[in-house]
Amino acid sequence: MTNPTHDPVTIEVVRNSIVAFADEMADVLSKSAYNMMIYEVRDYCCGLIDTSGRMISQNRGGLPIFLADLGIAIEDGIAMHGLDGFAEGDVLIMNLGAVCGQHLNNVVIYAPCFHAGELVGFAANRAHWVDIGGGRQGFGSNATTDIYSEGIQMRSLKIHEAGKANATLMQIIRDNIRYPDASLGDLRAQIASCQVGARRYRDLVERYSRPVVEAAVAKIWDQADAAVRAVVAKIPDGTYCAESFLDNDGRDLTTPLRIKTTVRVEGDEMTVDFSEMHPQVAGPLNSGRSGGIAAARVAFKALTSPSLDVNEGCFRALKVELPDGTMLSARPPAALGQWSIALPTVIDTLLKALAPAVPHMIPAAHKGDMGGCSFFGMRDDGAGFLLLNIFGGGWGGRPTGDGVSAAMSVCQGDVRNTPVELQEIKYPFLIERCALRPDSGGAGQFRGGLGIELTYKVLQSCRGNINFDRTVTPPWGLNGGLDAEVSVAVIERADGSIERVHKATNAAFGVGDRVTFLTAGGGGYGDPGQRDPIALRNDLQDGLVSAKAADRDYGLVEDVAPLARRV
């Protein structure tokens, strides 16, 4: 008789079940949430965690910068409560900056999973609350200087204890945030998601037994690890370095922030060394250690196992060296409100370091920021509003094709922007233009993707934050490809005056003002002189590249006549 712990059929059932459970958790969350950052943008992740804080599975489409880091929150909860400190019906809430390393809006909810009275794992999710209190609204603010000014912190507190809601804690949350109905609605959605995940995992253990399920999970991790190591082993051994710069920390606008990465490949293992990263800054453009580790994991997984489901085995071959006190490992009580701003550039720089070793795998740089807008104010009836939206931009040209246009950053993965129609229905704005930004992609044999042009007309006085980066160091080209255009916001006041800005905190906007966000493109790949003439003429006919830019970057001097397009 086949040993069930080695039965390939059982292993495949478990493999697909645990991912399906995480996906179902995500469906419950997105369909039950109150704020558009969750149900439209999908700024969340869901997963199952074992009793050692290791990732059993994570939902497909989960935010990449949440990659396999839910376990950190649960490890801390286990250290606080002990494994015998959880009971059936418990639900815990966690967002402590010193542990999670992120802005406090990213709230973790987790629930223990019991089978026959024994703790067998946890179901967990992280989702972006529209507000968490403190001195900042939305995202993009550079005003805060420590974590205490950024909102309420909760360290593995039992929001439900043995099935009973903690009314006192719920009241504390309600009284300390600006939009309690939205955030507490999201809390209930997160709780429902975790309860579904815990039930599903319990049922799986009931069907096969805990030893069989855990042996199958261990085998799944081993298989992922073997697949990853096979890819790493093909990268030539060596030490590879690259550096780039962020514009500034949003407060000291004269000092660029150094992004320095060193990658060491030895056999089938890779080490990412952030020891020469810029020190932590006085403002909120810091993350805790989880930020730096997440950036390394995103780049590593993109290279080694882009099609594998996320689990702990995907990262055994990766080591991260990250001393305390850098902008990616800030010491408490550092402000973390802009924690994610640096990460796309960190990932681009890691990939740039490896370009000489695996040129066939590395694209040019992408838009490289986590750009978005926050507009907030009071309606005529006294109710507050907060419009949040995130922006796509261009991805770099690749060794085999053009970059993608109007896509979110590598850190945001499958998230979406907020539909224009919903923004106009819910908030006092008219969106007059949402289009690709011509000439924003870098020229090359394979052109960089295009950024977007998005114009808001203000219908009611309000305030807002603008925060673009990589406006000094543009998304770079590779192998002779040219750099892309950088991001900028243009404020056209009702009186006709115009301002061009990259960063603004708590800026005032009046009725009739217009704010246009122009996002960066991706860098070009390869010599522009080698671009396929038909591809270039198609770009011209589609309005993606202007005749002036074509002449400047590609040397096109002949008349552009309509041609039959290649299909």
Coordinates of N, CA and C in Angstrom, one line a residue, residues 8 16 28 37 61 69 126 218 225 281 305 308 315 445 455 468 471-472 508 521 524:
P8 N 1.7 10.7 -4.7 CA 1.7 11.9 -5.5 C 0.3 12.5 -5.7
N16 N -3.2 21.9 -4.6 CA -4.2 22.7 -5.2 C -5.3 23.2 -4.2
V28 N -13.6 36.3 -0.6 CA -14.5 36.7 0.5 C -14.1 38.2 0.9
M37 N -9.9 50.6 -2.1 CA -8.5 50.1 -2.2 C -8.5 48.6 -2.0
G61 N -2.2 36.5 -7.2 CA -2.6 37.9 -7.3 C -2.4 38.7 -6.1
D69 N 5.2 37.5 3.8 CA 5.7 38.1 5.0 C 4.5 38.2 6.0
R126 N -3.7 40.6 5.0 CA -3.3 42.0 5.2 C -4.1 42.8 4.2
A218 N 5.4 19.9 3.2 CA 6.8 19.9 3.2 C 7.4 19.4 1.8
D225 N 11.6 24.5 -3.9 CA 13.0 24.8 -3.7 C 13.9 24.2 -4.8
V281 N 16.0 57.7 7.1 CA 15.9 59.2 7.0 C 14.9 59.7 8.0
S305 N 11.1 31.8 -10.3 CA 9.9 31.0 -10.2 C 8.6 31.8 -10.4
L308 N 5.3 29.8 -10.3 CA 5.0 28.9 -9.1 C 4.2 29.6 -8.1
F315 N 11.8 30.5 -1.4 CA 12.8 31.4 -0.9 C 13.9 30.8 -0.1
Q445 N 15.6 49.2 -29.6 CA 15.2 48.1 -30.5 C 13.8 47.6 -30.0
T455 N -6.1 63.6 -15.8 CA -6.5 64.9 -15.4 C -7.7 64.9 -14.5
F468 N 5.7 61.8 -6.4 CA 6.4 61.0 -7.5 C 7.8 60.9 -7.1
T471 N 12.3 61.1 -10.5 CA 12.1 62.2 -11.4 C 13.5 62.9 -11.8
V472 N 14.5 62.5 -11.0 CA 15.9 62.9 -11.3 C 16.7 61.8 -12.0
A508 N -3.4 72.7 -1.2 CA -4.8 73.2 -1.3 C -5.2 73.3 -2.7
G521 N 7.5 56.5 -18.2 CA 7.5 55.3 -19.1 C 8.6 54.4 -18.6
G524 N 14.1 52.0 -22.7 CA 14.2 51.2 -23.9 C 15.3 50.1 -23.8

